Amino acid sequence: MGAVSHWGVLLTVLAYEVIVVVGIGAFIKARERKSAVCETGGFTLAGRSLPWPVVGVTLALTVLGTPHIFGVLEMTWHIGAVSVWFGLAHVALLVVACTSTGLWARRLNITTMPEMLSLIFGDTARLMVSCVMAGMVWGILTLEAQGLGIIISTISGLPIAQGAVIGGIIGTLYVVLAGMKEIGWVNLINCFIMYVGLILAFVYISMGIPFDGWDGVAAVYMQHGNEFMLSTLGTPDLLLTFGLGTVLATVTCHSVAQQLIQPALAAKSEKTIKKALWLAAPLNGFFCVFVVCIGLAAKIDPSVSALGPKLAGPAMFMRYLPPWLIALLFATFLAAVLSSFAAAVLAPATIFTIDIYKNLFRPNLCEKEEAFVTRAGIIVLAVLAIIAAGNMPPIVSAINWLFAWITPVFFLIIFGLFWRRSGAAAVTTLLVSWIVNMLWSFTPLPVAMGMADIPNVYPTLISSLVVSVALLSVARTERGLFLKRA
């Protein structure tokens, strides 16, 4: 297929996304202008009015973006089928968020997760977590911008940095017109397109790949002595460092991170969140299996393997699929990444507006000004993320490093709600855990300890547990917030 056809595919995909995003955003804005009611949290939380199908789809797609597609393709190239643990980790994450942390946040009627820290531990902990959580989610945003660049680069041949600019503009439109309500309803439409494209693409690739189908792919790996690449358990070292490490990092970080909890806060009720789990978990979980299979095939396919781990998988789609299905599949991928991009840019903008601007400077901030400041934050953060997307780290490795920063918050929230709470203990725990994370990342400490392959989540988790339990056991504390209310 020639370059002209590729540009036709790109224009078709972009036209679809712009029509859906701008159309739904404009429709919601028009309805809001006609309504005489000004919803509290209308822009950031959709007025806490989203029904369970919209919440379920949005929870699934919020954490199904660049890492699930290009990160897993890249990781499968290096470590094989054990990469599927990245998908399993997100299923576990959705279970935790929909049965515990999301419910707790909705019950407290907060707007941001740092606001929950304020209720439990005071304003110092809130400010510290605001800064770190906003930075962590912005780091994820840069990876989503990278994913948008890869999709557009694969179709058009443009440099990834230029593709990130085009994708970033659409991703900003995904949220800036009508906020969380826009994200939710666009997600509901895109999710249907996404899975139709995914299933059809898998069928076509299964019929077209060389090596006599999937059995032949497996045979090539076995002939070269790489049977472990075909096992979801990998090797014991991979299972410990990547598999279990990814589950711990994902669950302990994202289940209390603003990016995922914000859709839960936008739900009509706690019952809505519980019901949404039955849609969110399978929608998110099945996606990773497909991507791992493609990654395994791309590594050994001589027609695309020379492109390397970042581009071989996407190039395989271009090689084996007809033009109409390429358009549908890349609309699928673009929809997934755009959804995560939109949620990842809304989250830190909301944190800045509520926890910094409103909390420190404008306590009487009105709804209209809140929406304006949040929109301004979205635009600034999106521009910065697009610029940073040109520096391309390994996606899943970067994600796991970012997740480790929020690990101590997970345990502090549980302890502060159901056991004991102390502002001083919380601040100390956060500082110690973050110092450990930095030492593990930027000093020879892991090598000196003979633990160079151990991911950051382990030392961060251990240090946060040890310090928090020790301090809360001996310091002057109050009863857990939910115990006090009971």
Tab-separated table of C-alpha atoms in Angstrom:
chain	number	residue	atom	x	y	z
A	1	MET	CA	0.000	0.000	0.000
A	2	GLY	CA	1.483	3.368	-1.031
A	3	ALA	CA	1.966	6.568	0.885
A	4	VAL	CA	-1.203	8.092	-0.621
A	5	SER	CA	-3.303	5.282	0.832
A	6	HIS	CA	-1.617	5.769	4.191
A	7	TRP	CA	-2.533	9.444	4.245
A	8	GLY	CA	-6.082	8.516	3.264
A	9	VAL	CA	-6.236	6.209	6.280
A	10	LEU	CA	-4.858	8.931	8.545
A	11	LEU	CA	-7.313	11.534	7.334
A	12	THR	CA	-10.203	9.084	7.765
A	13	VAL	CA	-9.156	8.254	11.328
A	14	LEU	CA	-8.608	11.887	12.299
A	15	ALA	CA	-11.882	12.973	10.685
A	16	TYR	CA	-13.802	10.334	12.650
A	17	GLU	CA	-12.267	11.408	15.961
A	18	VAL	CA	-12.749	15.137	15.339
A	19	ILE	CA	-16.402	14.653	14.332
A	20	VAL	CA	-17.181	12.533	17.407
A	21	VAL	CA	-15.192	14.624	19.884
A	22	VAL	CA	-16.271	18.059	18.677
A	23	GLY	CA	-19.835	16.918	17.972
A	24	ILE	CA	-20.454	15.487	21.431
A	25	GLY	CA	-18.593	18.329	23.141
A	26	ALA	CA	-20.650	20.949	21.300
A	27	PHE	CA	-23.893	19.066	22.021
A	28	ILE	CA	-23.153	18.928	25.765
A	29	LYS	CA	-22.178	22.612	25.831
A	30	ALA	CA	-25.404	23.542	24.040
A	31	ARG	CA	-27.495	21.604	26.554
A	32	GLU	CA	-25.676	23.231	29.459
A	33	ARG	CA	-26.345	26.707	28.071
A	34	LYS	CA	-30.069	25.947	27.793
A	35	SER	CA	-30.221	24.595	31.343
A	36	ALA	CA	-30.872	27.087	34.103
A	37	VAL	CA	-29.145	24.823	36.636
A	38	CYS	CA	-25.414	25.290	37.346
A	39	GLU	CA	-24.137	21.878	38.398
A	40	THR	CA	-21.567	21.719	41.193
A	41	GLY	CA	-18.409	20.239	39.703
A	42	GLY	CA	-20.100	20.315	36.309
A	43	PHE	CA	-16.840	20.536	34.328
A	44	THR	CA	-14.502	18.397	36.450
A	45	LEU	CA	-17.009	15.802	37.730
A	46	ALA	CA	-19.924	15.966	35.233
A	47	GLY	CA	-22.118	17.165	38.100
A	48	ARG	CA	-21.714	13.695	39.697
A	49	SER	CA	-24.357	12.468	37.249
A	50	LEU	CA	-22.754	9.765	35.063
A	51	PRO	CA	-24.676	6.443	34.746
A	52	TRP	CA	-22.963	3.098	35.231
A	53	PRO	CA	-22.293	2.236	31.543
A	54	VAL	CA	-20.495	5.547	31.037
A	55	VAL	CA	-18.571	5.165	34.315
A	56	GLY	CA	-17.620	1.565	33.464
A	57	VAL	CA	-16.340	2.392	29.982
A	58	THR	CA	-14.512	5.492	31.217
A	59	LEU	CA	-12.800	3.610	34.045
A	60	ALA	CA	-11.693	0.950	31.547
A	61	LEU	CA	-10.394	3.401	28.936
A	62	THR	CA	-8.817	5.810	31.429
A	63	VAL	CA	-6.149	3.193	32.173
A	64	LEU	CA	-6.076	1.680	28.677
A	65	GLY	CA	-3.813	3.850	26.573
A	66	THR	CA	-0.245	3.983	25.328
A	67	PRO	CA	1.143	1.534	27.934
A	68	HIS	CA	-1.487	-1.077	27.031
A	69	ILE	CA	-0.793	-0.785	23.302
A	70	PHE	CA	2.733	0.335	22.507
A	71	GLY	CA	4.162	-0.268	25.960
A	72	VAL	CA	3.045	-3.901	25.951
A	73	LEU	CA	4.157	-4.388	22.311
A	74	GLU	CA	7.566	-3.040	23.294
A	75	MET	CA	7.787	-5.083	26.481
A	76	THR	CA	6.650	-8.297	24.734
A	77	TRP	CA	9.551	-7.870	22.327
A	78	HIS	CA	11.955	-8.073	25.270
A	79	ILE	CA	10.336	-10.468	27.774
A	80	GLY	CA	7.545	-12.281	25.930
A	81	ALA	CA	4.087	-13.354	27.065
A	82	VAL	CA	4.725	-12.500	30.716
A	83	SER	CA	3.871	-8.962	29.561
A	84	VAL	CA	0.215	-9.972	29.898
A	85	TRP	CA	0.646	-9.305	33.625
A	86	PHE	CA	0.404	-5.623	32.803
A	87	GLY	CA	-3.192	-6.263	31.734
A	88	LEU	CA	-3.907	-8.500	34.732
A	89	ALA	CA	-2.584	-5.758	37.004
A	90	HIS	CA	-5.131	-3.329	35.617
A	91	VAL	CA	-7.995	-5.772	36.103
A	92	ALA	CA	-6.923	-6.086	39.754
A	93	LEU	CA	-6.694	-2.292	39.900
A	94	LEU	CA	-10.268	-1.842	38.660
A	95	VAL	CA	-11.524	-4.364	41.207
A	96	VAL	CA	-9.830	-2.454	44.039
A	97	ALA	CA	-11.003	0.954	42.777
A	98	CYS	CA	-14.631	-0.125	42.286
A	99	THR	CA	-14.947	-2.015	45.568
A	100	SER	CA	-12.934	0.195	47.927
A	101	THR	CA	-10.957	3.353	47.083
A	102	GLY	CA	-13.448	4.742	44.553
A	103	LEU	CA	-16.319	4.130	46.971
A	104	TRP	CA	-14.479	5.790	49.855
A	105	ALA	CA	-13.726	8.857	47.750
A	106	ARG	CA	-17.326	9.126	46.498
A	107	ARG	CA	-18.635	8.733	50.087
A	108	LEU	CA	-16.510	11.645	51.291
A	109	ASN	CA	-17.884	13.833	48.467
A	110	ILE	CA	-14.442	15.133	47.531
A	111	THR	CA	-13.237	16.487	44.183
A	112	THR	CA	-9.596	15.361	44.345
A	113	MET	CA	-7.623	12.642	46.104
A	114	PRO	CA	-5.292	15.183	47.790
A	115	GLU	CA	-8.479	16.622	49.295
A	116	MET	CA	-9.015	13.233	50.950
A	117	LEU	CA	-5.502	13.491	52.415
A	118	SER	CA	-6.488	16.843	53.889
A	119	LEU	CA	-9.522	15.327	55.637
A	120	ILE	CA	-7.408	12.525	57.071
A	121	PHE	CA	-3.970	14.047	57.718
A	122	GLY	CA	-4.176	17.816	57.254
A	123	ASP	CA	-3.116	20.428	54.716
A	124	THR	CA	0.627	19.678	54.696
A	125	ALA	CA	0.083	16.146	53.459
A	126	ARG	CA	-2.467	17.480	50.977
A	127	LEU	CA	-0.040	19.955	49.453
A	128	MET	CA	2.779	17.401	49.244
A	129	VAL	CA	0.603	14.795	47.554
A	130	SER	CA	-0.943	17.428	45.252
A	131	CYS	CA	2.458	18.322	43.833
A	132	VAL	CA	3.713	14.759	43.480
A	133	MET	CA	0.452	13.274	42.175
A	134	ALA	CA	0.013	16.027	39.591
A	135	GLY	CA	3.603	15.445	38.462
A	136	MET	CA	3.109	11.689	38.318
A	137	VAL	CA	-0.048	11.947	36.211
A	138	TRP	CA	1.619	14.515	33.950
A	139	GLY	CA	4.430	11.995	33.436
A	140	ILE	CA	1.807	9.501	32.256
A	141	LEU	CA	0.415	12.231	30.007
A	142	THR	CA	3.780	12.563	28.221
A	143	LEU	CA	3.699	8.826	27.494
A	144	GLU	CA	0.157	9.092	26.140
A	145	ALA	CA	1.350	11.921	23.879
A	146	GLN	CA	4.139	9.626	22.719
A	147	GLY	CA	1.553	6.954	21.898
A	148	LEU	CA	-0.475	9.401	19.822
A	149	GLY	CA	2.718	10.280	17.951
A	150	ILE	CA	3.506	6.611	17.260
A	151	ILE	CA	0.014	5.933	15.868
A	152	ILE	CA	0.104	8.899	13.503
A	153	SER	CA	3.749	8.253	12.564
A	154	THR	CA	2.974	4.628	11.671
A	155	ILE	CA	0.193	5.613	9.292
A	156	SER	CA	1.699	8.729	7.724
A	157	GLY	CA	5.469	8.424	8.017
A	158	LEU	CA	5.647	11.714	9.919
A	159	PRO	CA	8.180	11.951	12.775
A	160	ILE	CA	6.734	10.846	16.102
A	161	ALA	CA	7.135	14.360	17.537
A	162	GLN	CA	4.950	15.824	14.775
A	163	GLY	CA	2.407	13.037	15.226
A	164	ALA	CA	2.258	13.888	18.932
A	165	VAL	CA	1.324	17.480	18.082
A	166	ILE	CA	-1.580	16.383	15.857
A	167	GLY	CA	-2.799	13.814	18.379
A	168	GLY	CA	-2.344	16.195	21.289
A	169	ILE	CA	-4.609	18.790	19.683
A	170	ILE	CA	-7.410	16.217	19.297
A	171	GLY	CA	-6.765	14.893	22.817
A	172	THR	CA	-7.160	18.397	24.212
A	173	LEU	CA	-10.439	18.855	22.317
A	174	TYR	CA	-11.551	15.521	23.866
A	175	VAL	CA	-11.840	17.222	27.260
A	176	VAL	CA	-11.570	20.994	27.002
A	177	LEU	CA	-15.037	21.610	25.553
A	178	ALA	CA	-17.183	19.971	28.244
A	179	GLY	CA	-14.853	18.243	30.735
A	180	MET	CA	-15.605	14.895	32.346
A	181	LYS	CA	-19.065	14.625	30.814
A	182	GLU	CA	-17.525	14.916	27.344
A	183	ILE	CA	-14.885	12.288	28.132
A	184	GLY	CA	-17.527	9.851	29.403
A	185	TRP	CA	-19.942	10.032	26.484
A	186	VAL	CA	-17.226	10.064	23.813
A	187	ASN	CA	-15.749	6.985	25.493
A	188	LEU	CA	-19.080	5.163	25.269
A	189	ILE	CA	-19.177	5.613	21.493
A	190	ASN	CA	-15.478	4.898	20.946
A	191	CYS	CA	-15.553	1.718	23.023
A	192	PHE	CA	-17.943	0.000	20.609
A	193	ILE	CA	-15.782	0.962	17.610
A	194	MET	CA	-12.683	-0.129	19.505
A	195	TYR	CA	-13.721	-3.710	20.125
A	196	VAL	CA	-15.211	-4.242	16.661
A	197	GLY	CA	-11.900	-3.136	15.144
A	198	LEU	CA	-9.869	-5.198	17.600
A	199	ILE	CA	-11.715	-8.458	16.925
A	200	LEU	CA	-11.697	-8.055	13.133
A	201	ALA	CA	-7.992	-7.158	13.104
A	202	PHE	CA	-7.074	-10.204	15.167
A	203	VAL	CA	-8.990	-12.480	12.795
A	204	TYR	CA	-7.304	-10.990	9.713
A	205	ILE	CA	-3.802	-11.139	11.200
A	206	SER	CA	-4.356	-14.727	12.352
A	207	MET	CA	-5.144	-15.693	8.761
A	208	GLY	CA	-2.286	-13.694	7.219
A	209	ILE	CA	0.796	-14.090	9.406
A	210	PRO	CA	3.648	-16.227	8.090
A	211	PHE	CA	5.059	-19.317	9.851
A	212	ASP	CA	1.816	-21.275	9.306
A	213	GLY	CA	-0.269	-19.297	11.794
A	214	TRP	CA	0.095	-19.017	15.572
A	215	ASP	CA	1.361	-22.577	15.949
A	216	GLY	CA	4.169	-21.659	13.575
A	217	VAL	CA	4.986	-18.551	15.609
A	218	ALA	CA	5.304	-20.721	18.717
A	219	ALA	CA	7.472	-23.202	16.822
A	220	VAL	CA	9.959	-20.469	15.837
A	221	TYR	CA	10.430	-19.458	19.466
A	222	MET	CA	10.919	-23.063	20.547
A	223	GLN	CA	13.432	-23.710	17.771
A	224	HIS	CA	15.581	-20.892	19.101
A	225	GLY	CA	15.355	-22.061	22.717
A	226	ASN	CA	13.063	-19.213	23.807
A	227	GLU	CA	10.136	-21.229	25.143
A	228	PHE	CA	9.910	-18.905	28.150
A	229	MET	CA	8.782	-16.126	25.790
A	230	LEU	CA	5.563	-18.072	25.177
A	231	SER	CA	4.679	-18.536	28.849
A	232	THR	CA	2.600	-16.023	30.786
A	233	LEU	CA	4.696	-17.003	33.810
A	234	GLY	CA	7.970	-16.317	31.973
A	235	THR	CA	10.892	-17.137	34.243
A	236	PRO	CA	10.867	-16.933	38.060
A	237	ASP	CA	12.906	-13.716	37.891
A	238	LEU	CA	10.526	-12.124	35.375
A	239	LEU	CA	7.482	-13.177	37.358
A	240	LEU	CA	8.907	-11.566	40.507
A	241	THR	CA	10.367	-8.403	39.013
A	242	PHE	CA	7.911	-7.663	36.215
A	243	GLY	CA	4.747	-9.666	36.922
A	244	LEU	CA	4.255	-9.185	40.655
A	245	GLY	CA	6.066	-5.845	40.608
A	246	THR	CA	3.661	-4.471	38.000
A	247	VAL	CA	0.611	-5.676	39.941
A	248	LEU	CA	1.856	-4.039	43.148
A	249	ALA	CA	2.858	-0.791	41.447
A	250	THR	CA	-0.391	-0.507	39.499
A	251	VAL	CA	-2.772	-1.344	42.335
A	252	THR	CA	-1.049	0.663	45.068
A	253	CYS	CA	-0.668	3.741	42.872
A	254	HIS	CA	-3.544	4.029	40.445
A	255	SER	CA	-6.255	2.963	42.890
A	256	VAL	CA	-5.682	6.239	44.779
A	257	ALA	CA	-4.537	8.390	41.830
A	258	GLN	CA	-6.692	11.242	40.588
A	259	GLN	CA	-6.670	10.000	36.986
A	260	LEU	CA	-8.686	6.847	37.753
A	261	ILE	CA	-10.684	8.031	40.761
A	262	GLN	CA	-12.068	11.114	38.978
A	263	PRO	CA	-14.504	9.065	36.827
A	264	ALA	CA	-15.676	7.285	39.993
A	265	LEU	CA	-16.253	10.645	41.681
A	266	ALA	CA	-18.406	11.609	38.675
A	267	ALA	CA	-20.724	8.614	39.207
A	268	LYS	CA	-24.311	9.086	40.398
A	269	SER	CA	-23.740	6.973	43.511
A	270	GLU	CA	-21.603	4.297	45.140
A	271	LYS	CA	-23.956	1.682	43.681
A	272	THR	CA	-23.153	3.034	40.216
A	273	ILE	CA	-19.429	2.464	40.809
A	274	LYS	CA	-19.956	-1.116	41.981
A	275	LYS	CA	-22.084	-1.909	38.952
A	276	ALA	CA	-19.554	-0.300	36.602
A	277	LEU	CA	-16.919	-2.875	37.600
A	278	TRP	CA	-18.677	-5.619	35.606
A	279	LEU	CA	-18.144	-3.614	32.435
A	280	ALA	CA	-14.779	-2.000	33.194
A	281	ALA	CA	-12.775	-5.122	34.107
A	282	PRO	CA	-13.455	-7.270	30.985
A	283	LEU	CA	-13.201	-4.295	28.601
A	284	ASN	CA	-9.760	-3.454	29.922
A	285	GLY	CA	-8.459	-6.974	30.547
A	286	PHE	CA	-9.071	-8.620	27.166
A	287	PHE	CA	-7.233	-5.879	25.261
A	288	CYS	CA	-3.798	-6.827	26.559
A	289	VAL	CA	-4.032	-10.455	25.404
A	290	PHE	CA	-4.462	-9.392	21.793
A	291	VAL	CA	-1.537	-6.953	21.966
A	292	VAL	CA	0.826	-9.559	23.464
A	293	CYS	CA	0.045	-11.990	20.633
A	294	ILE	CA	0.829	-9.338	18.022
A	295	GLY	CA	4.046	-8.421	19.821
A	296	LEU	CA	5.256	-12.018	19.771
A	297	ALA	CA	4.570	-12.332	16.047
A	298	ALA	CA	6.133	-8.964	15.163
A	299	LYS	CA	9.457	-9.838	16.810
A	300	ILE	CA	10.079	-12.792	14.493
A	301	ASP	CA	8.426	-11.502	11.299
A	302	PRO	CA	11.343	-10.501	9.020
A	303	SER	CA	9.168	-8.032	7.106
A	304	VAL	CA	8.772	-5.766	10.163
A	305	SER	CA	11.246	-6.885	12.851
A	306	ALA	CA	14.006	-4.613	11.527
A	307	LEU	CA	11.935	-1.614	12.673
A	308	GLY	CA	12.594	-2.521	16.311
A	309	PRO	CA	10.365	-2.840	19.387
A	310	LYS	CA	8.585	0.523	19.135
A	311	LEU	CA	7.400	0.311	15.521
A	312	ALA	CA	7.410	-3.374	14.476
A	313	GLY	CA	3.980	-4.098	15.979
A	314	PRO	CA	2.228	-1.102	14.413
A	315	ALA	CA	3.955	-1.863	11.076
A	316	MET	CA	2.532	-5.386	11.201
A	317	PHE	CA	-0.980	-3.975	11.175
A	318	MET	CA	-0.125	-1.896	8.118
A	319	ARG	CA	1.275	-4.950	6.330
A	320	TYR	CA	-1.438	-7.536	6.920
A	321	LEU	CA	-4.702	-5.599	7.131
A	322	PRO	CA	-6.793	-4.169	4.275
A	323	PRO	CA	-7.029	-0.357	4.135
A	324	TRP	CA	-10.564	-0.166	5.571
A	325	LEU	CA	-9.572	-2.303	8.563
A	326	ILE	CA	-6.351	-0.360	9.087
A	327	ALA	CA	-8.486	2.749	9.375
A	328	LEU	CA	-10.865	1.033	11.803
A	329	LEU	CA	-8.066	-0.451	13.927
A	330	PHE	CA	-6.079	2.755	14.172
A	331	ALA	CA	-9.279	4.604	15.010
A	332	THR	CA	-9.553	2.004	17.782
A	333	PHE	CA	-6.015	2.634	19.043
A	334	LEU	CA	-6.362	6.377	18.718
A	335	ALA	CA	-9.641	6.282	20.667
A	336	ALA	CA	-8.003	4.325	23.504
A	337	VAL	CA	-4.992	6.626	23.731
A	338	LEU	CA	-7.061	9.803	23.345
A	339	SER	CA	-9.278	8.718	26.243
A	340	SER	CA	-6.282	8.157	28.499
A	341	PHE	CA	-4.703	11.402	27.295
A	342	ALA	CA	-7.889	13.318	28.120
A	343	ALA	CA	-8.189	11.785	31.603
A	344	ALA	CA	-4.467	12.295	32.251
A	345	VAL	CA	-4.618	15.989	31.344
A	346	LEU	CA	-7.858	16.644	33.258
A	347	ALA	CA	-6.547	15.070	36.489
A	348	PRO	CA	-3.517	17.345	37.163
A	349	ALA	CA	-5.478	20.368	35.938
A	350	THR	CA	-8.180	19.550	38.496
A	351	ILE	CA	-5.579	19.087	41.240
A	352	PHE	CA	-4.000	22.449	40.430
A	353	THR	CA	-7.373	24.205	40.397
A	354	ILE	CA	-8.815	22.656	43.589
A	355	ASP	CA	-5.808	21.841	45.768
A	356	ILE	CA	-3.491	24.726	44.901
A	357	TYR	CA	-5.349	27.641	43.293
A	358	LYS	CA	-8.618	27.338	45.245
A	359	ASN	CA	-7.144	25.960	48.466
A	360	LEU	CA	-4.325	28.494	48.756
A	361	PHE	CA	-5.480	31.580	46.847
A	362	ARG	CA	-9.226	31.623	46.007
A	363	PRO	CA	-11.264	29.731	48.636
A	364	ASN	CA	-14.512	31.247	47.284
A	365	LEU	CA	-13.844	30.145	43.701
A	366	CYS	CA	-17.106	30.024	41.709
A	367	GLU	CA	-18.059	27.254	39.279
A	368	LYS	CA	-17.486	29.411	36.192
A	369	GLU	CA	-13.999	30.467	37.275
A	370	GLU	CA	-13.175	26.901	38.343
A	371	ALA	CA	-14.001	25.653	34.842
A	372	PHE	CA	-11.962	28.472	33.275
A	373	VAL	CA	-8.861	27.780	35.386
A	374	THR	CA	-9.155	24.038	34.763
A	375	ARG	CA	-9.425	24.594	31.004
A	376	ALA	CA	-6.354	26.842	31.069
A	377	GLY	CA	-4.469	24.167	33.012
A	378	ILE	CA	-5.504	21.519	30.480
A	379	ILE	CA	-4.097	23.535	27.587
A	380	VAL	CA	-0.804	24.354	29.334
A	381	LEU	CA	-0.233	20.783	30.541
A	382	ALA	CA	-1.077	19.334	27.116
A	383	VAL	CA	1.415	21.638	25.377
A	384	LEU	CA	4.180	20.739	27.846
A	385	ALA	CA	3.438	17.007	27.477
A	386	ILE	CA	3.579	17.198	23.681
A	387	ILE	CA	6.972	18.920	23.868
A	388	ALA	CA	8.287	16.293	26.314
A	389	ALA	CA	6.972	13.373	24.223
A	390	GLY	CA	9.979	13.652	21.921
A	391	ASN	CA	12.207	12.191	24.677
A	392	MET	CA	10.983	8.625	24.515
A	393	PRO	CA	11.744	6.340	27.493
A	394	PRO	CA	10.709	2.662	27.504
A	395	ILE	CA	6.999	3.072	28.157
A	396	VAL	CA	6.160	0.345	30.691
A	397	SER	CA	9.403	0.887	32.639
A	398	ALA	CA	8.621	4.592	32.893
A	399	ILE	CA	5.064	3.843	34.016
A	400	ASN	CA	6.217	1.539	36.830
A	401	TRP	CA	8.719	4.158	38.024
A	402	LEU	CA	6.015	6.843	38.072
A	403	PHE	CA	3.573	4.576	39.912
A	404	ALA	CA	6.038	4.004	42.757
A	405	TRP	CA	5.697	7.650	43.834
A	406	ILE	CA	2.094	7.169	44.945
A	407	THR	CA	2.545	3.774	46.636
A	408	PRO	CA	2.874	5.268	50.176
A	409	VAL	CA	-0.380	7.229	49.682
A	410	PHE	CA	-2.287	3.953	49.223
A	411	PHE	CA	-1.287	2.601	52.633
A	412	LEU	CA	-1.632	5.935	54.408
A	413	ILE	CA	-5.231	6.254	53.193
A	414	ILE	CA	-6.127	2.754	54.391
A	415	PHE	CA	-4.502	3.311	57.780
A	416	GLY	CA	-5.960	6.806	58.121
A	417	LEU	CA	-9.507	5.660	57.358
A	418	PHE	CA	-9.621	2.395	59.279
A	419	TRP	CA	-6.855	2.413	61.916
A	420	ARG	CA	-4.980	5.504	63.098
A	421	ARG	CA	-4.003	8.857	61.647
A	422	SER	CA	-1.316	11.432	62.363
A	423	GLY	CA	-0.293	14.327	60.145
A	424	ALA	CA	3.335	14.152	61.270
A	425	ALA	CA	3.489	10.394	60.660
A	426	ALA	CA	2.004	10.823	57.193
A	427	VAL	CA	4.442	13.564	56.198
A	428	THR	CA	7.426	11.565	57.497
A	429	THR	CA	6.280	8.423	55.664
A	430	LEU	CA	5.900	10.317	52.397
A	431	LEU	CA	9.329	11.930	52.667
A	432	VAL	CA	11.135	8.690	53.547
A	433	SER	CA	9.402	6.722	50.763
A	434	TRP	CA	10.121	9.356	48.140
A	435	ILE	CA	13.787	9.577	49.176
A	436	VAL	CA	14.056	5.787	48.882
A	437	ASN	CA	12.473	5.926	45.421
A	438	MET	CA	14.991	8.558	44.311
A	439	LEU	CA	17.940	6.637	45.740
A	440	TRP	CA	16.793	3.467	43.988
A	441	SER	CA	16.508	5.349	40.698
A	442	PHE	CA	19.553	7.608	40.602
A	443	THR	CA	22.289	6.048	42.748
A	444	PRO	CA	24.296	2.773	42.606
A	445	LEU	CA	22.387	1.514	45.694
A	446	PRO	CA	20.465	-1.296	43.922
A	447	VAL	CA	23.663	-2.562	42.278
A	448	ALA	CA	25.573	-2.411	45.552
A	449	MET	CA	22.847	-4.486	47.211
A	450	GLY	CA	22.811	-7.007	44.355
A	451	MET	CA	19.205	-6.047	43.528
A	452	ALA	CA	19.598	-4.140	40.259
A	453	ASP	CA	16.613	-5.903	38.660
A	454	ILE	CA	14.219	-5.180	41.526
A	455	PRO	CA	11.694	-2.488	40.466
A	456	ASN	CA	11.147	0.676	42.508
A	457	VAL	CA	7.796	-0.431	43.882
A	458	TYR	CA	9.393	-2.996	46.240
A	459	PRO	CA	11.727	-0.684	48.218
A	460	THR	CA	9.110	2.087	48.147
A	461	LEU	CA	6.375	-0.226	49.397
A	462	ILE	CA	8.524	-1.755	52.131
A	463	SER	CA	9.809	1.590	53.392
A	464	SER	CA	6.331	3.138	53.444
A	465	LEU	CA	4.856	0.191	55.344
A	466	VAL	CA	7.676	0.010	57.893
A	467	VAL	CA	7.778	3.750	58.598
A	468	SER	CA	4.007	4.298	58.677
A	469	VAL	CA	3.243	1.305	60.900
A	470	ALA	CA	6.094	2.159	63.282
A	471	LEU	CA	5.125	5.819	63.610
A	472	LEU	CA	1.395	5.225	63.896
A	473	SER	CA	2.051	2.588	66.570
A	474	VAL	CA	3.999	4.917	68.859
A	475	ALA	CA	2.984	8.474	67.937
A	476	ARG	CA	0.045	10.408	69.299
A	477	THR	CA	-2.764	9.665	66.877
A	478	GLU	CA	-6.477	10.014	66.236
A	479	ARG	CA	-8.838	7.191	65.354
A	480	GLY	CA	-9.335	6.374	61.703
A	481	LEU	CA	-11.673	8.811	59.958
A	482	PHE	CA	-14.336	6.204	59.168
A	483	LEU	CA	-14.023	4.723	62.682
A	484	LYS	CA	-14.562	8.186	64.140
A	485	ARG	CA	-17.648	8.713	61.992
A	486	ALA	CA	-19.059	5.348	63.009
